[in-house]
Short mmCIF file of C-alpha atoms in Angstrom, two decimals:
data_model
loop_
_atom_site.label_atom_id
_atom_site.label_comp_id
_atom_site.label_asym_id
_atom_site.label_seq_id
_atom_site.Cartn_x
_atom_site.Cartn_y
_atom_site.Cartn_z
CA UNK A 1 -0.59 -1.55 5.78
CA UNK A 2 -3.48 -0.40 8.24
CA UNK A 3 -2.97 -2.71 10.75
CA UNK A 4 0.44 -2.27 10.72
CA UNK A 5 -0.25 1.43 11.91
CA UNK A 6 -3.00 0.19 14.56
CA UNK A 7 0.06 -2.08 15.58
CA UNK A 8 2.21 1.33 16.02
CA UNK A 9 -0.42 3.20 17.83
CA UNK A 10 -1.51 0.22 19.98
CA UNK A 11 2.49 -0.05 21.67
CA UNK A 12 2.25 3.74 22.12
CA UNK A 13 -1.14 3.77 24.17
CA UNK A 14 -1.86 0.21 25.53
CA UNK A 15 -0.73 0.89 29.41
CA UNK A 16 -2.70 4.10 28.81
CA UNK A 17 -5.92 2.79 27.40
CA UNK A 18 -5.46 -0.07 30.32
CA UNK A 19 -5.59 2.43 33.00
CA UNK A 20 -7.86 4.71 30.61
CA UNK A 21 -10.60 1.89 30.75
CA UNK A 22 -9.86 1.01 34.14
CA UNK A 23 -10.19 4.55 35.25
CA UNK A 24 -14.02 5.21 32.80
CA UNK A 25 -15.15 2.11 34.60
CA UNK A 26 -13.75 2.19 37.97
CA UNK A 27 -15.60 5.45 38.61
CA UNK A 28 -18.57 4.80 37.19
CA UNK A 29 -18.58 1.97 39.13
CA UNK A 30 -17.96 3.64 42.72
CA UNK A 31 -20.90 6.15 41.33
CA UNK A 32 -23.04 3.55 41.21
CA UNK A 33 -22.54 1.43 44.46
CA UNK A 34 -22.47 4.73 45.63
CA UNK A 35 -26.22 5.44 44.50
CA UNK A 36 -27.06 1.39 45.49
CA UNK A 37 -25.36 2.24 48.82
CA UNK A 38 -28.21 5.31 49.31
CA UNK A 39 -30.76 3.27 47.97
CA UNK A 40 -30.34 0.57 50.30
CA UNK A 41 -30.29 3.20 53.32
CA UNK A 42 -32.71 5.20 52.30
CA UNK A 43 -35.07 3.02 49.66
CA UNK A 44 -35.73 3.08 45.94
CA UNK A 45 -38.73 5.83 46.42
CA UNK A 46 -36.65 8.25 48.38
CA UNK A 47 -33.77 8.14 45.17
CA UNK A 48 -36.66 8.56 43.10
CA UNK A 49 -38.25 11.85 44.45
CA UNK A 50 -34.48 13.15 45.39
CA UNK A 51 -34.03 12.85 41.54
CA UNK A 52 -37.37 14.30 40.62
CA UNK A 53 -37.53 16.93 43.08
CA UNK A 54 -33.82 18.31 42.78
CA UNK A 55 -33.01 16.88 39.77
CA UNK A 56 -30.53 15.27 41.16
CA UNK A 57 -28.37 12.70 38.93
CA UNK A 58 -26.04 11.17 41.29
CA UNK A 59 -23.28 10.57 38.36
CA UNK A 60 -21.45 13.95 39.35
CA UNK A 61 -18.43 12.38 40.08
CA UNK A 62 -17.88 11.42 36.32
CA UNK A 63 -18.35 15.28 34.48
CA UNK A 64 -14.72 15.34 33.98
CA UNK A 65 -13.64 11.82 33.66
CA UNK A 66 -14.26 11.14 29.41
CA UNK A 67 -12.62 14.46 28.94
CA UNK A 68 -9.25 14.11 31.02
CA UNK A 69 -9.01 10.50 29.67
CA UNK A 70 -9.52 12.03 26.03
CA UNK A 71 -6.56 14.39 26.60
CA UNK A 72 -4.00 12.21 28.32
CA UNK A 73 -4.96 9.80 25.33
CA UNK A 74 -3.92 12.58 22.38
CA UNK A 75 -1.31 13.26 24.67
CA UNK A 76 0.19 9.64 25.14
CA UNK A 77 -0.41 8.97 21.09
CA UNK A 78 0.58 11.80 19.55
CA UNK A 79 3.38 13.42 21.63
CA UNK A 80 6.18 10.75 21.06
CA UNK A 81 5.56 11.09 17.10
CA UNK A 82 6.59 14.51 17.75
CA UNK A 83 9.62 13.94 19.90
CA UNK A 84 12.53 14.35 17.57
CA UNK A 85 9.98 14.90 14.76
CA UNK A 86 9.48 11.31 14.46
CA UNK A 87 6.30 12.47 12.40
CA UNK A 88 8.06 12.65 9.70
CA UNK A 89 8.72 9.18 9.62
CA UNK A 90 5.06 8.46 9.53
CA UNK A 91 4.33 11.07 6.29
CA UNK A 92 7.39 9.15 4.38
CA UNK A 93 5.61 5.74 4.79
CA UNK A 94 4.80 4.59 1.45
CA UNK A 95 0.71 6.17 2.08
CA UNK A 96 -0.94 8.99 1.76
CA UNK A 97 -0.10 11.39 4.57
CA UNK A 98 -4.00 11.62 5.08
CA UNK A 99 -4.62 8.12 5.67
CA UNK A 100 -1.73 7.55 8.11
CA UNK A 101 -3.14 10.59 10.13
CA UNK A 102 -6.77 9.44 9.63
CA UNK A 103 -5.82 5.84 10.26
CA UNK A 104 -4.13 7.16 13.83
CA UNK A 105 -7.73 9.21 14.72
CA UNK A 106 -9.59 6.32 13.64
CA UNK A 107 -8.21 3.61 15.84
CA UNK A 108 -7.40 6.42 18.91
CA UNK A 109 -10.97 7.92 18.80
CA UNK A 110 -12.32 4.20 18.25
CA UNK A 111 -10.30 3.18 21.37
CA UNK A 112 -11.45 5.88 23.30
CA UNK A 113 -15.14 5.10 22.83
CA UNK A 114 -14.29 1.24 23.74
CA UNK A 115 -12.59 2.74 26.75
CA UNK A 116 -16.04 4.47 27.85
CA UNK A 117 -18.68 1.66 26.66
CA UNK A 118 -17.99 -0.55 30.19
CA UNK A 119 -19.22 2.58 32.31
CA UNK A 120 -21.69 3.30 30.42
CA UNK A 121 -23.05 -0.43 30.19
CA UNK A 122 -22.72 -0.13 34.10
CA UNK A 123 -24.58 2.81 34.31
CA UNK A 124 -27.27 1.20 31.90
CA UNK A 125 -27.72 -2.09 33.87
CA UNK A 126 -27.27 -0.66 37.19
CA UNK A 127 -29.54 2.02 37.29
CA UNK A 128 -32.39 0.15 34.99
CA UNK A 129 -32.48 -2.16 38.26
CA UNK A 130 -34.60 0.18 40.53
CA UNK A 131 -34.96 3.30 38.26
CA UNK A 132 -38.03 3.75 35.98
CA UNK A 133 -37.13 4.28 32.56
CA UNK A 134 -37.46 7.84 32.02
CA UNK A 135 -35.20 8.31 35.12
CA UNK A 136 -32.50 5.84 34.44
CA UNK A 137 -32.47 7.68 30.73
CA UNK A 138 -32.35 11.22 32.56
CA UNK A 139 -29.21 10.07 34.42
CA UNK A 140 -27.16 8.64 30.52
CA UNK A 141 -29.00 11.63 28.53
CA UNK A 142 -27.23 14.43 30.94
CA UNK A 143 -23.59 12.17 30.78
CA UNK A 144 -24.20 12.27 27.28
CA UNK A 145 -22.54 15.92 26.28
CA UNK A 146 -19.90 14.71 28.68
CA UNK A 147 -18.22 11.82 26.66
CA UNK A 148 -18.73 13.55 23.34
CA UNK A 149 -16.20 16.25 24.83
CA UNK A 150 -14.13 13.52 25.60
CA UNK A 151 -13.87 12.96 21.87
CA UNK A 152 -13.82 16.33 21.54
CA UNK A 153 -10.59 16.83 23.90
CA UNK A 154 -8.94 13.94 21.89
CA UNK A 155 -9.37 15.90 18.69
CA UNK A 156 -8.55 19.23 20.00
CA UNK A 157 -5.34 17.62 21.58
CA UNK A 158 -4.20 15.87 18.44
CA UNK A 159 -4.99 19.20 16.42
CA UNK A 160 -2.52 20.96 18.96
CA UNK A 161 0.23 18.18 19.03
CA UNK A 162 0.63 17.60 15.40
CA UNK A 163 0.97 21.68 15.21
CA UNK A 164 4.44 22.18 14.00
CA UNK A 165 4.66 26.10 15.22
CA UNK A 166 4.65 26.70 19.53
CA UNK A 167 2.88 30.10 18.58
CA UNK A 168 0.04 28.20 16.70
CA UNK A 169 -0.20 25.76 19.08
CA UNK A 170 -0.91 28.58 21.99
CA UNK A 171 -3.95 30.11 19.48
CA UNK A 172 -5.03 26.33 18.69
CA UNK A 173 -4.78 25.82 22.61
CA UNK A 174 -7.01 29.04 23.48
CA UNK A 175 -9.51 27.88 20.73
CA UNK A 176 -9.72 24.23 21.53
CA UNK A 177 -10.76 25.58 25.63
CA UNK A 178 -13.50 27.71 23.90
CA UNK A 179 -15.04 24.59 21.91
CA UNK A 180 -14.45 21.99 25.04
CA UNK A 181 -16.52 24.96 27.17
CA UNK A 182 -19.71 24.57 24.76
CA UNK A 183 -19.78 21.24 26.21
CA UNK A 184 -20.03 22.39 30.01
CA UNK A 185 -22.11 25.37 29.17
CA UNK A 186 -25.22 23.99 30.74
CA UNK A 187 -25.52 22.04 34.39
CA UNK A 188 -28.97 21.01 33.94
CA UNK A 189 -29.69 17.74 33.72
CA UNK A 190 -30.84 17.21 30.00
CA UNK A 191 -30.19 20.80 29.05
CA UNK A 192 -27.94 19.54 25.80
CA UNK A 193 -30.85 16.77 24.35
CA UNK A 194 -32.03 18.75 21.64
CA UNK A 195 -28.52 20.15 20.63
CA UNK A 196 -26.79 16.27 20.83
CA UNK A 197 -27.15 15.30 17.50
CA UNK A 198 -25.54 18.48 16.00
CA UNK A 199 -22.71 18.77 19.03
CA UNK A 200 -22.36 15.06 18.08
CA UNK A 201 -21.31 15.90 14.22
CA UNK A 202 -19.33 18.69 15.66
CA UNK A 203 -17.59 16.63 17.77
CA UNK A 204 -17.00 14.33 14.63
CA UNK A 205 -15.65 17.39 12.61
CA UNK A 206 -13.31 18.34 14.84
CA UNK A 207 -11.26 15.37 13.51
CA UNK A 208 -10.66 17.22 10.14
CA UNK A 209 -8.66 19.83 12.37
CA UNK A 210 -5.65 17.77 12.50
CA UNK A 211 -5.40 17.91 8.47
CA UNK A 212 -4.59 21.53 8.75
CA UNK A 213 -1.77 20.98 11.69
CA UNK A 214 -0.67 17.94 8.66
CA UNK A 215 -0.54 20.11 6.02
CA UNK A 216 1.40 23.07 8.08
CA UNK A 217 3.79 20.37 9.48
CA UNK A 218 4.65 19.31 5.47
CA UNK A 219 4.56 22.77 4.14
CA UNK A 220 7.54 22.99 7.00
CA UNK A 221 6.44 25.96 8.93
CA UNK A 222 8.71 26.82 11.64
CA UNK A 223 8.64 29.38 14.39
CA UNK B 1 23.26 9.17 -17.46
CA UNK B 2 19.79 9.35 -16.28
CA UNK B 3 18.96 11.59 -13.11
CA UNK B 4 17.79 10.17 -10.23
CA UNK B 5 16.99 13.88 -8.12
CA UNK B 6 16.95 16.78 -9.80
CA UNK B 7 16.49 20.35 -8.72
CA UNK B 8 15.86 23.26 -10.54
CA UNK B 9 16.15 27.11 -9.25
CA UNK B 10 15.36 26.44 -6.15
CA UNK B 11 15.03 29.81 -4.02
CA UNK B 12 14.19 29.48 -0.43
CA UNK B 13 14.14 32.14 2.12
CA UNK B 14 12.94 31.77 6.06
CA UNK B 15 11.64 34.89 6.62
CA UNK B 16 13.61 37.68 4.99
CA UNK B 17 16.70 35.78 5.20
CA UNK B 18 18.05 34.09 1.75
CA UNK B 19 19.02 30.66 2.11
CA UNK B 20 19.75 30.24 -1.65
CA UNK B 21 18.11 31.26 -5.18
CA UNK B 22 18.29 29.55 -8.36
CA UNK B 23 20.02 26.34 -6.97
CA UNK B 24 20.22 23.55 -9.59
CA UNK B 25 22.12 19.94 -9.32
CA UNK B 26 21.24 16.76 -10.21
CA UNK B 27 21.99 13.34 -8.73
CA UNK B 28 22.98 10.51 -11.37
CA UNK B 29 21.58 7.22 -11.06
CA UNK B 30 23.78 4.68 -8.91
CA UNK B 31 25.89 8.17 -7.44
CA UNK B 32 26.57 8.93 -3.56
CA UNK B 33 26.54 12.49 -3.45
CA UNK B 34 27.30 14.58 -0.97
CA UNK B 35 26.01 17.87 0.15
CA UNK B 36 29.04 20.06 1.77
CA UNK B 37 28.43 23.32 3.78
CA UNK B 38 28.65 25.29 6.98
CA UNK B 39 25.69 25.62 9.43
CA UNK B 40 23.34 27.58 7.81
CA UNK B 41 24.16 27.27 4.15
CA UNK B 42 21.03 25.55 3.37
CA UNK B 43 21.81 22.30 3.89
CA UNK B 44 19.06 20.70 6.35
CA UNK B 45 16.81 22.88 3.86
CA UNK B 46 17.97 20.81 1.02
CA UNK B 47 17.06 17.22 2.43
CA UNK B 48 14.05 18.66 3.75
CA UNK B 49 12.74 20.01 0.38
CA UNK B 50 13.98 16.57 -0.96
CA UNK B 51 12.33 14.69 1.96
CA UNK B 52 9.06 16.49 1.56
CA UNK B 53 9.23 18.89 4.72
CA UNK B 54 9.18 21.93 3.52
CA UNK B 55 8.05 23.83 0.43
CA UNK B 56 10.71 25.78 -1.27
CA UNK B 57 9.71 29.56 -1.98
CA UNK B 58 10.28 28.83 -5.66
CA UNK B 59 11.77 26.27 -8.09
CA UNK B 60 11.07 22.18 -7.78
CA UNK B 61 12.45 18.68 -7.31
CA UNK B 62 12.36 15.78 -8.69
CA UNK B 63 12.97 12.41 -7.55
CA UNK B 64 12.70 9.00 -9.73
CA UNK B 65 10.73 11.77 -12.30
CA UNK B 66 8.03 12.78 -9.90
CA UNK B 67 7.45 16.53 -8.53
CA UNK B 68 8.41 15.49 -4.53
CA UNK B 69 5.24 17.68 -3.51
CA UNK B 70 2.74 15.51 -5.38
CA UNK B 71 4.75 11.77 -5.06
CA UNK B 72 2.67 9.15 -5.45
CA UNK B 73 3.19 6.71 -2.15
CA UNK B 74 4.30 4.34 -4.38
CA UNK B 75 7.25 6.27 -5.37
CA UNK B 76 8.06 6.83 -1.58
CA UNK B 77 8.33 3.62 -1.43
CA UNK B 78 10.91 3.49 -3.36
CA UNK B 79 13.41 6.13 -1.49
CA UNK B 80 15.11 5.90 1.80
CA UNK B 81 15.37 8.25 4.42
CA UNK B 82 17.28 8.75 6.88
CA UNK B 83 16.27 11.85 9.59
CA UNK B 84 19.13 13.77 11.27
CA UNK B 85 20.23 12.11 14.35
CA UNK B 86 19.46 8.66 13.07
CA UNK B 87 15.56 9.34 14.33
CA UNK B 88 12.84 6.05 14.81
CA UNK B 89 10.34 5.33 16.79
CA UNK B 90 11.65 5.40 20.02
CA UNK B 91 8.96 3.57 21.72
CA UNK B 92 9.16 0.41 20.07
CA UNK B 93 11.93 -2.53 20.84
CA UNK B 94 13.90 -3.33 17.20
CA UNK B 95 11.65 -6.36 16.86
CA UNK B 96 8.24 -4.30 16.35
CA UNK B 97 9.88 -1.60 14.90
CA UNK B 98 10.90 -4.70 12.28
CA UNK B 99 7.90 -5.63 12.38
CA UNK B 100 6.09 -2.33 11.43
CA UNK B 101 7.95 -1.48 8.96
CA UNK B 102 8.08 -5.14 7.18
CA UNK B 103 4.08 -4.46 6.16
CA UNK B 104 5.05 -1.53 4.24
CA UNK B 105 7.63 -3.07 1.41
CA UNK B 106 7.11 -5.91 -0.16
CA UNK B 107 10.74 -6.41 -0.78
CA UNK B 108 11.23 -6.40 2.36
CA UNK B 109 14.81 -7.99 3.79
CA UNK B 110 14.91 -8.93 6.86
CA UNK B 111 17.79 -11.07 7.36
CA UNK B 112 19.72 -7.50 5.88
CA UNK B 113 18.36 -6.25 9.07
CA UNK B 114 18.61 -8.55 11.56
CA UNK B 115 22.31 -9.18 10.62
CA UNK B 116 23.09 -5.92 11.54
CA UNK B 117 21.05 -5.94 14.87
CA UNK B 118 23.15 -9.12 15.65
CA UNK B 119 26.27 -7.11 15.92
CA UNK B 120 24.68 -4.52 18.59
CA UNK B 121 24.24 -5.58 22.51
CA UNK B 122 21.27 -5.08 22.89
CA UNK B 123 18.44 -7.56 24.29
CA UNK B 124 15.62 -7.93 21.87
CA UNK B 125 13.00 -6.44 24.24
CA UNK B 126 15.09 -3.06 24.81
CA UNK B 127 13.08 -0.27 23.36
CA UNK B 128 15.03 2.72 20.86
CA UNK B 129 15.28 5.01 23.75
CA UNK B 130 17.11 3.03 25.62
CA UNK B 131 19.93 2.48 22.85
CA UNK B 132 22.93 4.67 22.53
CA UNK B 133 23.31 6.66 19.94
CA UNK B 134 25.54 4.41 18.00
CA UNK B 135 22.98 1.47 18.56
CA UNK B 136 20.23 3.86 16.89
CA UNK B 137 21.87 4.64 13.92
CA UNK B 138 22.66 0.83 13.19
CA UNK B 139 18.85 0.00 14.08
CA UNK B 140 18.17 2.96 11.03
CA UNK B 141 20.29 1.56 9.04
CA UNK B 142 19.34 -1.80 9.36
CA UNK B 143 15.64 -0.60 8.23
CA UNK B 144 17.09 1.26 4.90
CA UNK B 145 18.91 -1.68 4.18
CA UNK B 146 15.79 -3.95 5.01
CA UNK B 147 13.44 -1.92 3.01
CA UNK B 148 16.20 -1.84 -0.24
CA UNK B 149 15.38 1.45 -1.96
CA UNK B 150 16.85 2.91 -5.11
CA UNK B 151 17.77 6.10 -3.74
CA UNK B 152 19.16 6.99 -0.19
CA UNK B 153 18.41 10.45 1.34
CA UNK B 154 20.54 10.71 4.64
CA UNK B 155 21.04 13.96 6.69
CA UNK B 156 24.00 13.96 8.68
CA UNK B 157 24.20 10.29 9.34
CA UNK B 158 27.90 10.74 11.37
CA UNK B 159 25.72 13.20 13.97
CA UNK B 160 26.70 11.66 17.46
CA UNK B 161 28.39 8.90 16.72
CA UNK B 162 31.83 7.64 17.77
CA UNK B 163 34.59 6.82 15.32
CA UNK B 164 33.77 3.21 15.58
CA UNK B 165 30.50 3.26 14.61
CA UNK B 166 31.30 6.22 12.03
CA UNK B 167 33.21 3.58 10.32
CA UNK B 168 30.76 0.81 10.63
CA UNK B 169 27.82 3.03 8.75
CA UNK B 170 30.20 4.42 6.29
CA UNK B 171 31.94 1.19 5.29
CA UNK B 172 28.47 -0.68 5.18
CA UNK B 173 26.64 1.89 3.13
CA UNK B 174 29.29 2.12 0.78
CA UNK B 175 29.80 -1.38 -0.11
CA UNK B 176 25.45 -1.94 -0.13
CA UNK B 177 25.05 1.52 -2.68
CA UNK B 178 27.92 0.20 -4.99
CA UNK B 179 26.61 -3.49 -5.13
CA UNK B 180 23.19 -2.31 -5.64
CA UNK B 181 23.69 0.29 -7.74
CA UNK B 182 21.86 2.48 -5.23
CA UNK B 183 21.56 6.46 -5.70
CA UNK B 184 22.61 8.67 -2.69
CA UNK B 185 22.29 12.01 -1.56
CA UNK B 186 23.60 12.95 1.62
CA UNK B 187 25.10 15.40 4.33
CA UNK B 188 27.23 14.71 7.11
CA UNK B 189 29.12 17.83 9.36
CA UNK B 190 32.09 14.65 9.32
CA UNK B 191 33.94 15.78 6.00
CA UNK B 192 36.89 12.73 6.32
CA UNK B 193 33.65 10.40 6.46
CA UNK B 194 32.43 11.98 3.25
CA UNK B 195 35.73 11.34 1.58
CA UNK B 196 35.72 7.71 2.27
CA UNK B 197 31.54 7.05 1.12
CA UNK B 198 31.18 9.83 -1.83
CA UNK B 199 31.61 9.36 -5.06
CA UNK B 200 30.43 13.58 -6.17
CA UNK B 201 30.14 16.30 -4.03
CA UNK B 202 28.56 19.89 -3.58
CA UNK B 203 30.14 22.39 -1.85
CA UNK B 204 27.48 25.03 -0.92
CA UNK B 205 28.25 28.91 0.56
CA UNK B 206 25.82 31.01 1.65
CA UNK B 207 23.26 31.15 -0.82
CA UNK B 208 24.88 29.26 -3.63
CA UNK B 209 26.99 26.63 -4.72
CA UNK B 210 30.61 26.60 -5.21
CA UNK B 211 31.54 23.63 -6.62
CA UNK B 212 29.68 20.10 -7.85
CA UNK B 213 31.76 17.83 -9.21
CA UNK B 214 33.92 14.31 -8.55
CA UNK B 215 35.42 14.43 -5.15
CA UNK B 216 38.57 12.43 -7.59
CA UNK B 217 38.19 15.52 -9.88
CA UNK B 218 38.21 17.66 -6.85
CA UNK B 219 41.14 16.49 -4.92
CA UNK B 220 42.87 16.28 -8.57
CA UNK B 221 42.60 19.83 -9.11
CA UNK B 222 42.95 21.64 -6.38
CA UNK B 223 45.72 22.86 -3.87
CA UNK B 224 47.74 24.42 -1.31
CA UNK B 225 49.88 26.95 -2.03
CA UNK B 226 51.90 28.34 0.73
CA UNK B 227 54.55 31.23 -0.06
CA UNK B 228 56.87 33.71 2.17
CA UNK B 229 56.29 37.15 1.92
CA UNK B 230 57.61 40.47 2.88
CA UNK B 231 56.35 42.45 5.46
CA UNK B 232 53.35 44.71 5.30
CA UNK B 233 52.18 42.58 2.48
CA UNK B 234 49.06 42.30 1.52
CA UNK B 235 46.88 39.40 -0.43
CA UNK B 236 45.07 40.36 -3.68
CA UNK B 237 42.31 38.30 -4.60
CA UNK B 238 42.66 37.08 -7.94
CA UNK B 239 40.20 35.12 -10.42
CA UNK B 240 40.11 31.58 -8.86
CA UNK B 241 42.42 32.10 -5.92
CA UNK B 242 40.48 30.99 -3.07
CA UNK B 243 40.73 32.43 0.85
CA UNK B 244 44.10 33.82 0.63
CA UNK B 245 45.29 34.17 4.50
CA UNK B 246 48.58 35.55 5.95
CA UNK B 247 50.17 33.88 9.11
CA UNK B 248 52.99 36.44 10.35
CA UNK B 249 54.86 36.59 7.14
CA UNK B 250 53.38 33.20 5.37
CA UNK B 251 50.60 33.16 2.77
CA UNK B 252 48.12 30.45 2.44
CA UNK B 253 46.04 29.83 -0.63
CA UNK B 254 43.69 27.65 -2.44
CA UNK B 255 43.19 27.24 -6.21
CA UNK B 256 42.09 24.90 -8.96
CA UNK B 257 44.03 26.35 -11.86
CA UNK B 258 46.79 24.55 -13.08
CA UNK B 259 49.68 24.50 -10.85
CA UNK B 260 52.00 26.29 -12.89
CA UNK B 261 50.19 29.23 -13.34
CA UNK B 262 49.19 29.64 -9.71
CA UNK B 263 52.84 29.10 -8.97
CA UNK B 264 53.78 31.94 -11.37
CA UNK B 265 51.43 34.47 -10.30
CA UNK B 266 52.47 33.92 -6.81
CA UNK B 267 55.97 34.51 -7.98
CA UNK B 268 55.29 37.56 -9.72
CA UNK B 269 53.79 39.27 -6.58
CA UNK B 270 57.39 38.89 -5.41
CA UNK B 271 56.25 35.65 -3.02
CA UNK B 272 59.33 33.40 -2.00
CA UNK B 273 59.45 29.56 -1.23
CA UNK B 274 56.21 29.06 -2.92
CA UNK B 275 54.92 25.38 -2.43
CA UNK B 276 51.77 23.23 -3.51
CA UNK B 277 50.47 20.74 -2.18
CA UNK B 278 48.18 17.92 -2.58
CA UNK B 279 44.98 18.10 -0.16
CA UNK B 280 41.96 15.86 1.42
CA UNK B 281 38.68 16.96 1.08
CA UNK B 282 38.56 18.33 4.47
CA UNK B 283 41.10 21.09 3.51
CA UNK B 284 39.85 21.04 0.09
CA UNK B 285 36.24 22.19 1.84
CA UNK B 286 38.08 24.45 4.79
CA UNK B 287 39.74 26.10 1.47
CA UNK B 288 37.00 26.99 -0.55
CA UNK B 289 35.21 28.46 1.90
CA UNK B 290 37.13 29.83 4.40
CA UNK B 291 37.94 28.92 8.03
CA UNK B 292 35.23 31.07 9.72
#
């Protein structure tokens, strides 16, 4: 039954996921190409110097890419369920409603993470080729909250989409914006290093918000 | 007779507006029960409560002996649900949706689904959102037949269907329900369809049940009475007479009381040319609930 839910989710997100994978990998590849070009023109030593003296990370282009991908994935996955209230069909399946929604979220979050992996691997492999460990770790650690924001955007959008009333959706949207702001509060590279374990836990806990929307949907809340 | 659906003292409000208070009804095993009512009398509210998507303010409903709010997934497997407008996963094709649902029901009857699908002129890879309302209704019905549930809850099954698809739906459903001894609870706006399909009916008015009885009994008892009145006659409200109305000097009234008794009563009021006639379910519904 869990596999059947995965199958349904794949039908909804398949094309979007491929586009997301290409976009995420493409942006990372483009950022690396740009860095490689600068390296070949000015030399690796110059890149090192700019990174150390000016705190440059050369991947600023990627900052909002995971966020947009996460938000889009939740829309593509959950909005069709809400069209003409077909979410009722999911809740009528002979499995627990929390299991059904949890499985949908698990599938979406896993696919989102998988779509980010090639980008991270490209950056990891490429940066290692000409940067000292401290410098490539500096770049990757700086991007960590951006990817966490992608996952948070996914969970928060799912929470808003599953909410049955528009009034509450607006409130949830405002709360979601404030939560997302936390992930982009500090522009300084590696500003989140000490905070990342806690931020990761909070990000995963955001998945529980959808259960509030589920309870409200089952109670028949209306505008 | 064993009751498959039992609702006790259902009370529900939307905000301050009372929908109904202390509503009680049962659906016995193997019967097809139709819920009839004007818009806003609580038909969809009742269906939403029965399908677990609305918590009533008070009271409880049980299906197959289990409280709906706490229903075990295994019990839900024995209940087929048709959502108003034949809603199904719009993003799937007829093959994908069959494959999806079959994983949830061990007794899945693939042939029943594809037998119905063979009547549709749709490509196997055509998505449901590109089908007509009639075609979607057949997909929804085919999925219910393949699920082979003990109880079917159908919300406004005739919505958006042309006469051909309505007839196909009604005939298929009735034959299936009777052959397999299924219990069906349904609503529809098209009362002629109900007459062909249901064994028992509940007619709801605002906030209460007017009538709950077998359709044969209702149609056997109810009569429309017409009579000619003198100018200036005002119909009186007597017990057992429903919705008396005047069109020019012609009185029209409905009653389930014995025919001779009603005729005597009308004649005693000075009315002339008193006639009684048998009526169908739609006229009975209008007679009991009023035209407006």
